Short mmCIF file of C-alpha atoms and ligand atoms in Angstrom, two decimals:
data_model
loop_
_atom_site.label_atom_id
_atom_site.label_comp_id
_atom_site.label_asym_id
_atom_site.label_seq_id
_atom_site.Cartn_x
_atom_site.Cartn_y
_atom_site.Cartn_z
CA UNK A 22 102.50 135.66 108.64
CA UNK A 23 99.13 134.17 109.33
CA UNK A 24 97.37 133.09 106.19
CA UNK A 25 93.63 132.54 105.92
CA UNK A 26 91.51 131.78 102.92
CA UNK A 27 88.15 133.46 102.43
CA UNK A 28 85.60 132.46 99.85
CA UNK A 29 85.21 135.55 97.68
CA UNK A 30 81.68 136.76 98.00
CA UNK A 31 82.06 140.15 99.50
CA UNK A 32 84.68 142.84 99.65
CA UNK A 33 87.11 142.40 102.54
CA UNK A 34 88.06 145.56 104.34
CA UNK A 35 91.58 145.57 105.78
CA UNK A 36 94.31 148.17 106.38
CA UNK A 37 95.97 147.15 103.17
CA UNK A 38 94.19 145.72 100.17
CA UNK A 39 96.11 144.11 97.32
CA UNK A 40 94.50 143.68 93.92
CA UNK A 41 96.05 141.65 91.12
CA UNK A 42 95.79 143.04 87.58
CA UNK A 43 96.76 141.31 84.32
CA UNK A 44 98.17 143.32 81.44
CA UNK A 45 94.61 143.63 80.09
CA UNK A 46 94.11 145.97 83.06
CA UNK A 47 90.71 144.48 83.86
CA UNK A 48 89.93 144.93 87.54
CA UNK A 49 88.36 142.33 89.80
CA UNK A 50 84.70 142.88 90.70
CA UNK A 51 85.58 144.16 94.17
CA UNK A 52 88.26 146.46 92.84
CA UNK A 53 85.82 147.86 90.30
CA UNK A 54 83.13 148.42 92.92
CA UNK A 55 85.53 150.08 95.29
CA UNK A 56 86.82 152.31 92.54
CA UNK A 57 83.32 153.35 91.54
CA UNK A 58 82.71 154.69 95.04
CA UNK A 59 85.95 156.63 94.86
CA UNK A 60 85.49 158.55 91.68
CA UNK A 61 87.14 155.80 89.59
CA UNK A 62 90.31 156.18 91.63
CA UNK A 63 91.92 152.93 90.45
CA UNK A 64 91.35 153.57 86.74
CA UNK A 65 92.65 157.10 87.30
CA UNK A 66 95.86 155.86 88.94
CA UNK A 67 96.38 153.17 86.28
CA UNK A 68 96.22 155.83 83.55
CA UNK A 69 98.10 158.54 85.38
CA UNK A 70 100.96 156.29 86.49
CA UNK A 71 100.99 154.37 83.23
CA UNK A 72 100.54 151.08 85.12
CA UNK A 73 100.76 148.31 82.52
CA UNK A 74 100.01 145.24 84.60
CA UNK A 75 103.43 143.81 83.80
CA UNK A 76 104.51 140.86 85.90
CA UNK A 77 105.40 142.03 89.43
CA UNK A 78 104.84 145.70 88.56
CA UNK A 79 103.59 147.48 91.66
CA UNK A 80 101.75 150.68 92.36
CA UNK A 81 100.81 151.72 95.84
CA UNK A 82 97.89 154.11 96.43
CA UNK A 83 97.26 155.82 99.77
CA UNK A 84 93.53 156.19 100.40
CA UNK A 85 91.44 158.26 102.74
CA UNK A 86 89.07 155.64 104.10
CA UNK A 87 87.99 154.77 107.65
CA UNK A 88 89.67 151.34 107.48
CA UNK A 89 91.83 151.08 104.37
CA UNK A 90 95.18 152.91 104.48
CA UNK A 91 96.41 151.85 101.15
CA UNK A 92 95.64 149.88 98.07
CA UNK A 93 98.37 148.08 96.18
CA UNK A 94 97.96 147.01 92.58
CA UNK A 95 100.25 144.17 91.61
CA UNK A 96 100.83 143.32 87.95
CA UNK A 97 100.27 139.70 86.94
CA UNK A 98 101.62 139.93 83.39
CA UNK A 99 100.05 137.92 80.60
CA UNK A 100 97.06 135.76 81.42
CA UNK A 101 98.36 132.83 79.39
CA UNK A 102 101.64 132.81 81.32
CA UNK A 103 100.08 132.36 84.73
CA UNK A 104 100.97 128.96 86.23
CA UNK A 105 102.16 127.49 89.56
CA UNK A 106 105.63 128.97 89.12
CA UNK A 107 104.48 132.50 88.35
CA UNK A 108 101.79 132.49 91.05
CA UNK A 109 104.33 131.40 93.70
CA UNK A 110 106.49 134.32 92.60
CA UNK A 111 103.55 136.70 93.01
CA UNK A 112 103.14 135.36 96.55
CA UNK A 113 106.82 135.93 97.29
CA UNK A 114 106.57 139.43 95.85
CA UNK A 115 103.67 140.16 98.20
CA UNK A 116 105.86 139.17 101.15
CA UNK A 117 108.66 141.52 100.11
CA UNK A 118 106.11 144.31 99.63
CA UNK A 119 104.58 143.70 103.04
CA UNK A 120 107.97 143.68 104.73
CA UNK A 121 108.23 147.35 103.84
CA UNK A 122 104.88 148.48 105.21
CA UNK A 123 103.46 148.65 108.70
CA UNK A 124 99.92 147.46 108.07
CA UNK A 125 99.08 144.38 110.08
CA UNK A 126 95.98 143.23 108.29
CA UNK A 127 96.04 142.65 104.60
CA UNK A 128 93.60 141.27 102.11
CA UNK A 129 94.71 139.81 98.80
CA UNK A 130 92.28 139.74 95.89
CA UNK A 131 93.70 137.86 92.90
CA UNK A 132 90.32 136.68 91.72
CA UNK A 133 91.18 137.68 88.16
CA UNK A 134 93.35 134.54 88.10
CA UNK A 135 91.11 131.72 86.90
CA UNK A 136 91.61 129.38 84.00
CA UNK A 137 89.98 126.09 83.09
CA UNK A 138 93.20 124.18 83.82
CA UNK A 139 94.23 126.36 86.74
CA UNK A 140 91.29 127.12 89.02
CA UNK A 141 91.51 130.13 91.30
CA UNK A 142 91.39 127.96 94.44
CA UNK A 143 94.49 126.04 93.31
CA UNK A 144 96.32 129.18 92.23
CA UNK A 145 95.67 130.77 95.64
CA UNK A 146 97.34 127.82 97.41
CA UNK A 147 100.47 128.49 95.39
CA UNK A 148 100.24 132.20 96.20
CA UNK A 149 100.13 131.25 99.88
CA UNK A 150 103.09 128.91 99.40
CA UNK A 151 105.08 131.74 97.82
CA UNK A 152 104.13 134.15 100.60
CA UNK A 153 105.25 131.69 103.24
CA UNK A 154 108.47 130.60 101.52
CA UNK A 155 109.68 134.18 101.21
CA UNK A 156 108.70 134.96 104.80
CA UNK A 157 111.95 133.84 106.41
CA UNK A 158 115.28 135.33 107.26
CA UNK A 159 118.20 134.41 109.46
CA UNK A 160 118.62 137.15 112.04
CA UNK A 161 119.34 134.92 115.02
CA UNK A 162 122.74 136.52 115.62
CA UNK A 163 121.71 140.14 115.06
CA UNK A 164 121.44 141.80 118.44
CA UNK A 165 119.58 144.63 116.73
CA UNK A 166 116.83 143.12 114.62
CA UNK A 167 116.00 144.89 111.36
CA UNK A 168 112.59 145.94 112.56
CA UNK A 169 110.13 144.73 115.09
CA UNK A 170 108.48 141.88 113.31
CA UNK A 171 104.71 142.16 113.31
CA UNK A 172 102.74 139.07 112.66
CA UNK A 173 100.65 140.00 109.69
CA UNK A 174 97.23 138.61 109.08
CA UNK A 175 96.73 137.88 105.43
CA UNK A 176 93.35 137.03 104.04
CA UNK A 177 93.44 135.53 100.59
CA UNK A 178 90.23 135.54 98.62
CA UNK A 179 89.59 132.26 96.86
CA UNK A 180 86.93 130.62 94.75
CA UNK A 181 86.88 127.67 97.17
CA UNK A 182 88.38 128.03 100.62
CA UNK A 183 88.26 124.32 101.46
CA UNK A 184 90.19 123.37 98.35
CA UNK A 185 92.74 126.13 98.86
CA UNK A 186 93.23 125.14 102.48
CA UNK A 187 93.62 121.46 101.70
CA UNK A 188 96.27 122.00 99.05
CA UNK A 189 98.05 124.68 101.06
CA UNK A 190 98.27 122.33 104.04
CA UNK A 191 100.16 119.88 101.86
CA UNK A 192 102.39 122.55 100.39
CA UNK A 193 103.15 124.19 103.71
CA UNK A 194 104.71 120.95 105.00
CA UNK A 195 107.26 121.39 102.21
CA UNK A 196 107.74 125.02 103.18
CA UNK A 197 108.38 124.10 106.82
CA UNK A 198 110.91 121.45 105.79
CA UNK A 199 112.57 123.93 103.46
CA UNK A 200 112.86 126.46 106.30
CA UNK A 201 114.46 123.90 108.62
CA UNK A 202 117.02 123.16 105.90
CA UNK A 203 117.70 126.85 105.39
CA UNK A 204 118.12 127.24 109.13
CA UNK A 205 120.75 124.53 109.63
CA UNK A 206 122.59 125.54 106.45
CA UNK A 207 122.73 129.17 107.61
CA UNK A 208 124.06 128.30 111.07
CA UNK A 209 127.81 128.83 111.43
CA UNK A 210 130.15 125.82 111.61
CA UNK A 211 130.92 126.38 115.29
CA UNK A 212 127.24 125.76 115.97
CA UNK A 213 126.40 123.09 113.39
CA UNK A 214 128.90 120.23 113.41
CA UNK A 215 128.32 116.47 113.21
CA UNK A 216 127.11 116.02 116.77
CA UNK A 217 124.84 119.05 116.75
CA UNK A 218 123.38 118.01 113.38
CA UNK A 219 122.56 114.68 114.97
CA UNK A 220 120.80 116.60 117.76
CA UNK A 221 118.73 118.42 115.13
CA UNK A 222 117.63 115.04 113.80
CA UNK A 223 116.66 113.92 117.30
CA UNK A 224 114.29 116.89 117.45
CA UNK A 225 112.17 115.19 114.77
CA UNK A 226 111.45 112.20 116.99
CA UNK A 227 108.38 113.84 118.48
CA UNK A 228 106.89 113.96 114.96
CA UNK A 229 107.24 110.20 114.63
CA UNK A 230 110.61 110.03 112.87
CA UNK A 231 112.86 107.18 114.09
CA UNK A 232 116.39 108.45 114.64
CA UNK A 233 119.60 106.48 115.21
CA UNK A 234 123.03 108.03 115.57
CA UNK A 235 126.18 106.04 114.79
CA UNK A 236 129.36 107.27 116.46
CA UNK A 237 133.04 106.57 115.75
CA UNK A 238 132.91 103.21 117.51
CA UNK A 239 129.98 101.86 115.51
CA UNK A 240 131.32 103.21 112.23
CA UNK A 241 134.77 101.75 112.90
CA UNK A 242 133.15 98.38 113.51
CA UNK A 243 131.28 98.63 110.22
CA UNK A 244 134.51 99.52 108.40
CA UNK A 245 133.47 103.01 107.30
CA UNK A 246 137.05 104.14 106.87
CA UNK A 247 136.32 106.39 103.90
CA UNK A 248 133.91 108.52 105.94
CA UNK A 249 136.03 108.35 109.09
CA UNK A 250 139.17 109.38 107.22
CA UNK A 251 137.55 112.68 106.26
CA UNK A 252 136.82 113.59 109.87
CA UNK A 253 140.01 112.29 111.45
CA UNK A 254 141.76 115.67 111.38
CA UNK A 255 138.99 117.39 113.29
CA UNK A 256 138.34 117.64 117.01
CA UNK A 257 134.65 117.27 116.12
CA UNK A 258 133.72 113.62 115.92
CA UNK A 259 132.05 112.26 112.80
CA UNK A 260 128.53 110.86 112.88
CA UNK A 261 126.19 108.90 110.66
CA UNK A 262 122.53 109.64 111.27
CA UNK A 263 119.76 107.29 110.18
CA UNK A 264 116.25 108.72 110.10
CA UNK A 265 113.21 106.66 109.18
CA UNK A 266 109.73 107.84 108.29
CA UNK A 267 107.57 104.75 107.94
CA UNK A 268 104.29 106.10 106.63
CA UNK A 269 103.31 103.20 104.39
CA UNK A 270 100.54 100.92 105.67
CA UNK A 271 103.13 98.17 105.34
CA UNK A 272 106.07 99.26 107.45
CA UNK A 273 108.12 96.43 105.93
CA UNK A 274 107.67 97.73 102.37
CA UNK A 275 111.13 98.55 100.95
CA UNK A 276 111.84 102.26 101.50
CA UNK A 277 113.16 104.97 99.27
CA UNK A 278 116.50 106.19 100.54
CA UNK A 279 117.76 109.76 100.55
CA UNK A 280 121.43 110.23 101.41
CA UNK A 281 123.04 113.61 102.09
CA UNK A 282 126.62 114.89 102.20
CA UNK A 283 127.10 116.58 105.54
CA UNK A 284 130.57 118.08 105.60
CA UNK A 285 129.87 120.67 108.27
CA UNK A 286 132.94 122.61 107.23
CA UNK A 287 135.23 121.92 104.30
CA UNK A 288 138.67 123.53 104.59
CA UNK A 289 139.94 121.08 101.98
CA UNK A 290 141.98 119.34 104.67
CA UNK A 291 145.71 119.01 103.90
CA UNK A 292 144.86 119.86 100.26
CA UNK A 293 143.76 123.12 101.80
CA UNK A 294 141.52 125.59 100.00
CA UNK A 295 142.50 129.22 99.39
CA UNK A 296 141.19 131.53 102.14
CA UNK A 297 139.16 133.57 99.66
CA UNK A 298 135.51 132.48 100.06
CA UNK A 299 136.45 129.58 102.30
CA UNK A 300 133.68 130.77 104.61
CA UNK A 301 131.21 129.52 101.98
CA UNK A 302 132.16 126.00 102.96
CA UNK A 303 129.83 126.10 105.96
CA UNK A 304 127.12 125.13 103.48
CA UNK A 305 128.96 121.97 102.49
CA UNK A 306 126.47 120.13 104.70
CA UNK A 307 123.50 121.29 102.61
CA UNK A 308 122.84 117.80 101.22
CA UNK A 309 122.33 116.48 104.74
CA UNK A 310 120.32 119.61 105.55
CA UNK A 311 117.92 118.64 102.76
CA UNK A 312 117.57 115.13 104.15
CA UNK A 313 116.71 116.61 107.56
CA UNK A 314 114.20 119.08 106.11
CA UNK A 315 112.59 116.44 103.91
CA UNK A 316 112.04 114.04 106.81
CA UNK A 317 110.34 116.86 108.70
CA UNK A 318 108.12 117.56 105.69
CA UNK A 319 107.11 113.90 105.33
CA UNK A 320 106.28 113.67 109.02
CA UNK A 321 104.28 116.91 108.97
CA UNK A 322 102.13 115.80 106.07
CA UNK A 323 102.03 112.21 107.30
CA UNK A 324 103.20 110.94 103.94
CA UNK A 325 102.07 107.41 103.17
CA UNK A 326 105.47 106.19 102.12
CA UNK A 327 108.53 104.63 103.76
CA UNK A 328 111.61 106.80 103.49
CA UNK A 329 115.03 106.48 105.09
CA UNK A 330 117.14 109.60 105.35
CA UNK A 331 120.86 109.19 105.91
CA UNK A 332 123.22 112.01 106.84
CA UNK A 333 126.96 111.39 106.51
CA UNK A 334 128.53 113.95 108.85
CA UNK A 335 132.17 114.97 109.17
CA UNK A 336 134.31 118.09 109.40
CA UNK A 337 137.22 118.29 106.95
CA UNK A 338 140.12 119.92 108.79
CA UNK A 339 143.91 119.99 108.38
CA UNK A 340 145.86 118.89 111.45
CA UNK A 341 148.52 116.46 112.61
CA UNK A 342 145.94 113.72 112.64
CA UNK A 343 144.39 114.64 109.29
CA UNK A 344 144.43 112.26 106.39
CA UNK A 345 147.18 112.85 103.83
CA UNK A 346 146.99 113.06 100.06
CA UNK A 347 148.27 109.58 99.05
CA UNK A 348 146.62 107.74 101.95
CA UNK A 349 144.77 104.57 101.01
CA UNK A 350 141.59 103.69 102.89
CA UNK A 351 139.49 100.54 102.83
CA UNK A 352 135.84 101.56 102.45
CA UNK A 353 132.91 99.69 103.98
CA UNK A 354 132.29 98.08 100.59
CA UNK A 355 135.77 96.53 100.74
CA UNK A 356 136.98 98.60 97.81
CA UNK A 357 140.23 100.43 98.45
CA UNK A 358 140.46 104.16 97.74
CA UNK A 359 143.57 106.19 97.09
CA UNK A 360 142.95 109.65 98.53
CA UNK A 361 144.82 111.78 96.03
CA UNK A 362 143.18 115.03 97.08
CA UNK A 363 141.77 115.51 100.57
CA UNK A 364 139.49 118.25 99.23
CA UNK A 365 137.51 115.68 97.22
CA UNK A 366 136.08 114.50 100.54
CA UNK A 367 132.34 114.53 99.90
CA UNK A 368 132.53 111.44 97.69
CA UNK A 369 134.46 109.62 100.44
CA UNK A 370 131.70 110.38 102.94
CA UNK A 371 129.01 109.32 100.48
CA UNK A 372 130.83 106.14 99.43
CA UNK A 373 130.30 104.67 102.89
CA UNK A 374 126.93 106.31 103.51
CA UNK A 375 125.53 104.95 100.23
CA UNK A 376 127.00 101.49 100.78
CA UNK A 377 125.59 101.31 104.29
CA UNK A 378 122.17 102.43 103.06
CA UNK A 379 121.81 99.82 100.32
CA UNK A 380 123.33 97.09 102.46
CA UNK A 381 121.01 97.63 105.41
CA UNK A 382 117.75 98.80 103.84
CA UNK A 383 117.67 97.25 100.35
CA UNK A 384 115.87 100.40 99.16
CA UNK A 385 113.71 100.72 96.04
CA UNK A 386 115.87 103.61 94.95
CA UNK A 387 118.65 105.80 96.31
CA UNK A 388 118.83 109.53 95.77
CA UNK A 389 121.88 111.32 97.09
CA UNK A 390 122.30 115.07 97.40
CA UNK A 391 125.65 116.75 97.76
CA UNK A 392 127.45 120.04 97.31
CA UNK A 393 129.98 117.84 95.60
CA UNK A 394 131.91 119.84 93.01
CA UNK A 395 132.73 123.41 92.10
CA UNK A 396 132.80 122.13 88.53
CA UNK A 397 129.02 121.80 88.46
CA UNK A 398 128.74 125.60 88.63
CA UNK A 399 131.10 125.86 85.66
CA UNK A 400 128.74 123.62 83.69
CA UNK A 401 125.33 124.81 84.87
CA UNK A 402 125.88 128.04 86.79
CA UNK A 403 123.31 128.71 89.47
CA UNK A 404 120.21 127.72 87.51
CA UNK A 405 120.09 123.91 87.63
CA UNK A 406 121.37 121.20 89.91
CA UNK A 407 123.31 118.49 88.10
CA UNK A 408 121.59 115.12 87.89
CA UNK A 409 123.41 111.83 87.28
CA UNK A 410 121.67 108.49 87.15
CA UNK A 411 121.75 104.84 86.19
CA UNK A 412 117.98 104.83 85.61
CA UNK A 413 116.09 106.81 82.96
CA UNK A 414 112.67 106.58 84.59
CA UNK A 415 113.90 107.87 87.94
CA UNK A 416 115.91 110.62 86.23
CA UNK A 417 112.89 111.73 84.16
CA UNK A 418 110.60 111.78 87.17
CA UNK A 419 112.98 114.00 89.09
CA UNK A 420 113.39 116.25 86.09
CA UNK A 421 109.60 116.72 85.92
CA UNK A 422 109.29 117.32 89.68
CA UNK A 423 112.01 119.94 89.43
CA UNK A 424 110.03 121.82 86.80
CA UNK A 425 106.83 121.57 88.84
CA UNK A 426 108.27 123.18 91.98
CA UNK A 427 110.80 125.48 90.30
CA UNK A 428 113.82 123.56 91.63
CA UNK A 429 115.15 122.49 88.24
CA UNK A 430 117.68 119.73 87.58
CA UNK A 431 119.59 118.93 84.41
CA UNK A 432 120.94 115.50 83.55
CA UNK A 433 124.59 115.06 82.61
CA UNK A 434 126.10 111.97 81.02
CA UNK A 435 128.03 109.13 82.62
CA UNK A 436 129.99 106.32 80.97
CA UNK A 437 132.85 103.85 80.88
CA UNK A 438 135.43 106.25 79.51
CA UNK A 439 134.83 108.72 82.33
CA UNK A 440 135.02 105.84 84.78
CA UNK A 441 138.48 104.80 83.61
CA UNK A 442 139.71 108.22 84.65
CA UNK A 443 139.41 107.30 88.32
CA UNK A 444 141.27 103.98 88.19
CA UNK A 445 144.15 104.10 90.66
CA UNK A 446 147.62 102.67 90.12
CA UNK A 447 147.83 101.28 93.63
CA UNK A 448 144.23 100.91 94.81
CA UNK A 449 140.82 100.08 93.28
CA UNK A 450 139.85 103.67 92.74
CA UNK A 451 141.21 107.15 93.38
CA UNK A 452 139.13 110.06 94.59
CA UNK A 453 139.91 112.48 91.74
CA UNK A 454 140.17 112.04 87.98
CA UNK A 455 143.50 112.13 86.12
CA UNK A 456 142.26 114.41 83.38
CA UNK A 457 141.30 117.99 83.89
CA UNK A 458 137.77 118.07 82.52
CA UNK A 459 134.41 116.70 83.58
CA UNK A 460 135.03 117.10 87.32
CA UNK A 461 131.37 116.67 88.23
CA UNK A 462 131.04 113.57 86.07
CA UNK A 463 134.10 111.81 87.45
CA UNK A 464 132.77 112.59 90.94
CA UNK A 465 129.50 110.88 89.98
CA UNK A 466 131.44 107.93 88.50
CA UNK A 467 133.23 107.60 91.82
CA UNK A 468 129.89 107.40 93.66
CA UNK A 469 128.55 104.87 91.18
CA UNK A 470 131.33 102.46 92.14
CA UNK A 471 129.54 102.17 95.49
CA UNK A 472 126.06 101.68 94.03
CA UNK A 473 124.97 98.12 93.32
CA UNK A 474 122.04 97.14 91.14
CA UNK A 475 119.59 99.72 92.45
CA UNK A 476 118.02 102.72 90.71
CA UNK A 477 120.11 105.68 91.78
CA UNK A 478 120.23 109.41 91.26
CA UNK A 479 122.98 111.76 92.37
CA UNK A 480 122.12 115.45 92.61
CA UNK A 481 125.09 117.84 92.68
CA UNK A 482 123.60 120.90 94.40
CA UNK A 483 126.83 122.89 94.87
CA UNK A 484 125.44 125.72 92.71
CA UNK A 485 121.93 125.68 94.15
CA UNK A 486 122.20 125.32 97.92
CA UNK A 487 123.24 128.92 98.50
CA UNK A 488 122.41 132.03 96.53
CA UNK A 489 124.47 135.19 96.68
CA UNK A 490 122.26 137.34 94.47
CA UNK A 491 118.81 136.49 95.81
CA UNK A 492 116.23 134.07 94.37
CA UNK A 493 112.62 135.20 93.97
CA UNK A 494 111.25 132.55 96.32
CA UNK A 495 113.97 132.30 98.93
CA UNK A 496 116.01 135.51 98.74
CA UNK A 497 119.72 135.56 99.55
CA UNK A 498 121.60 132.81 101.33
CA UNK A 499 120.47 129.26 101.97
CA UNK A 500 117.78 128.12 99.53
CA UNK A 501 116.76 124.72 100.89
CA UNK A 502 116.94 123.50 97.28
CA UNK A 503 115.88 119.87 97.12
CA UNK A 504 113.27 119.60 99.87
CA UNK A 505 110.30 120.68 97.77
CA UNK A 506 111.70 118.82 94.75
CA UNK A 507 111.88 115.51 96.61
CA UNK A 508 108.60 116.10 98.40
CA UNK A 509 106.84 116.66 95.07
CA UNK A 510 108.55 113.58 93.59
CA UNK A 511 107.51 111.39 96.53
CA UNK A 512 103.96 112.78 96.67
CA UNK A 513 103.40 112.28 92.98
CA UNK A 514 104.79 108.76 92.66
CA UNK A 515 104.53 107.19 96.09
CA UNK A 516 102.02 109.06 98.27
N1 BES B 7 132.67 121.17 98.84
C1 BES B 7 133.43 121.21 97.65
C2 BES B 7 132.60 121.57 96.42
C3 BES B 7 131.94 122.92 96.41
C4 BES B 7 132.53 123.97 95.77
C5 BES B 7 130.71 123.10 97.00
C6 BES B 7 131.90 125.20 95.73
C7 BES B 7 130.09 124.33 96.96
C8 BES B 7 130.68 125.37 96.31
C9 BES B 7 134.09 119.85 97.40
O1 BES B 7 134.37 119.11 98.51
C10 BES B 7 135.39 120.14 96.72
O2 BES B 7 136.21 120.75 97.32
N2 BES B 7 135.51 119.69 95.48
C11 BES B 7 136.67 119.92 94.73
C12 BES B 7 136.98 118.66 93.98
C13 BES B 7 138.35 118.62 93.40
C14 BES B 7 139.40 118.56 94.48
C15 BES B 7 138.47 117.40 92.49
C16 BES B 7 136.38 121.07 93.76
O3 BES B 7 135.25 121.21 93.32
O4 BES B 7 137.30 121.84 93.52
ZN1 ZN B 8 136.28 119.62 99.38
ZN1 ZN B 9 133.15 119.48 100.19
#
């Protein structure tokens, strides 16, 4: 899709014209004028078809006009409920509508959207964001594509094209990062594995991202035995990727660090998973996918902030060389870990990745993202990511950013009594709790043992990284959840 903004002064003639209508059924000026010339066609259709202007209600009207083929009325619902979230959804709805029609040139007139605290020019940037977010699918491996994809030209009327363009430029960096995340998460595990993920990171160098890749040798030297243990059963070698976007005027200013779990396939290892749905475990690298996408976003919008992105990459396979349940490993921190269950591998990867990050970069804050536990979907379903933190301010800021971009997070408790549950009889800590409950919390407690005195947030995105039913903004499959959340958080608080 090609999106352009046009200051709304005069009616734009295109093959397909989309008018937004609230439930008050008041038409925009252009819609009204057009209708007048056509025997009050729009009012007639609204009455005849009982169009109520409900949110996302659609009526399509073929017209006999030298240029316009069809007019689409899209319901906007209640005026007081229009906000960034609902306008993005309208944008996404427009994309799904357009995917079903052949018209190449489209004009979108949502000029009825204007409120004192939500000017039309701002609203139209969010509409464009929604259009663009929804305009993505993964058909790389289809030899017969669904339909020949036409690049559609979309003209969005706006009260101020410069303002809409400026804001949309910022937002579209987040959309591009989100799409990169969705891409790598959708790729199969024979294509995306630790080394090839590292190659994906290298591709960001031309945007100004510094990329370093640590192999087995370097990680062994650093003592990252927790991470290495996870990958030791696989023929694919583990990697740790360090990406740096230094956008602050002072390149020495302490960075914010984002750390992602990148288990490129999680069979469970010797504690092997049942075969049912095991294929889902290709998205067990989604946390690292978000780190990759976010670094792209920051580079695209030339964010004025220093950020390090760390991807801990390993493939969890069963084999003769795989780690055993009962193995004890010495992590980079020096703490010993009893590996009771080889399927609780994400925390082992993160233990070393987090330790390395704080040790080397002394960051202002660490945020990790991981598809860490199935238990988080028992607690929160597929509506919120779980948030765990040692810092209320950081937790609250991320909560607010989640609401702003419609990638919501919900905080869960941590505490000493949960922590006791992971004490090991023979080592410092074990990688699963003794009790049955609170699986996501004990996982977070495990991570916290590797976090020193630094503000830290852990986001368990196991329920949010992939969607089987289809989300309004991102459809089915990989969602890229986390990129826009962290971009908003960084933009708002750091630049
Ligand atoms: N990758 C899984 C968690 C997961 C489950 C992600 C479903 C996405 C969807 C993780 O490595 C895992 O296997 N966790 C175990 C932990 C258990 C062994 C304590 C789980 O959730 O069952
Ligand atoms: Zn696992
Ligand atoms: Zn896993």
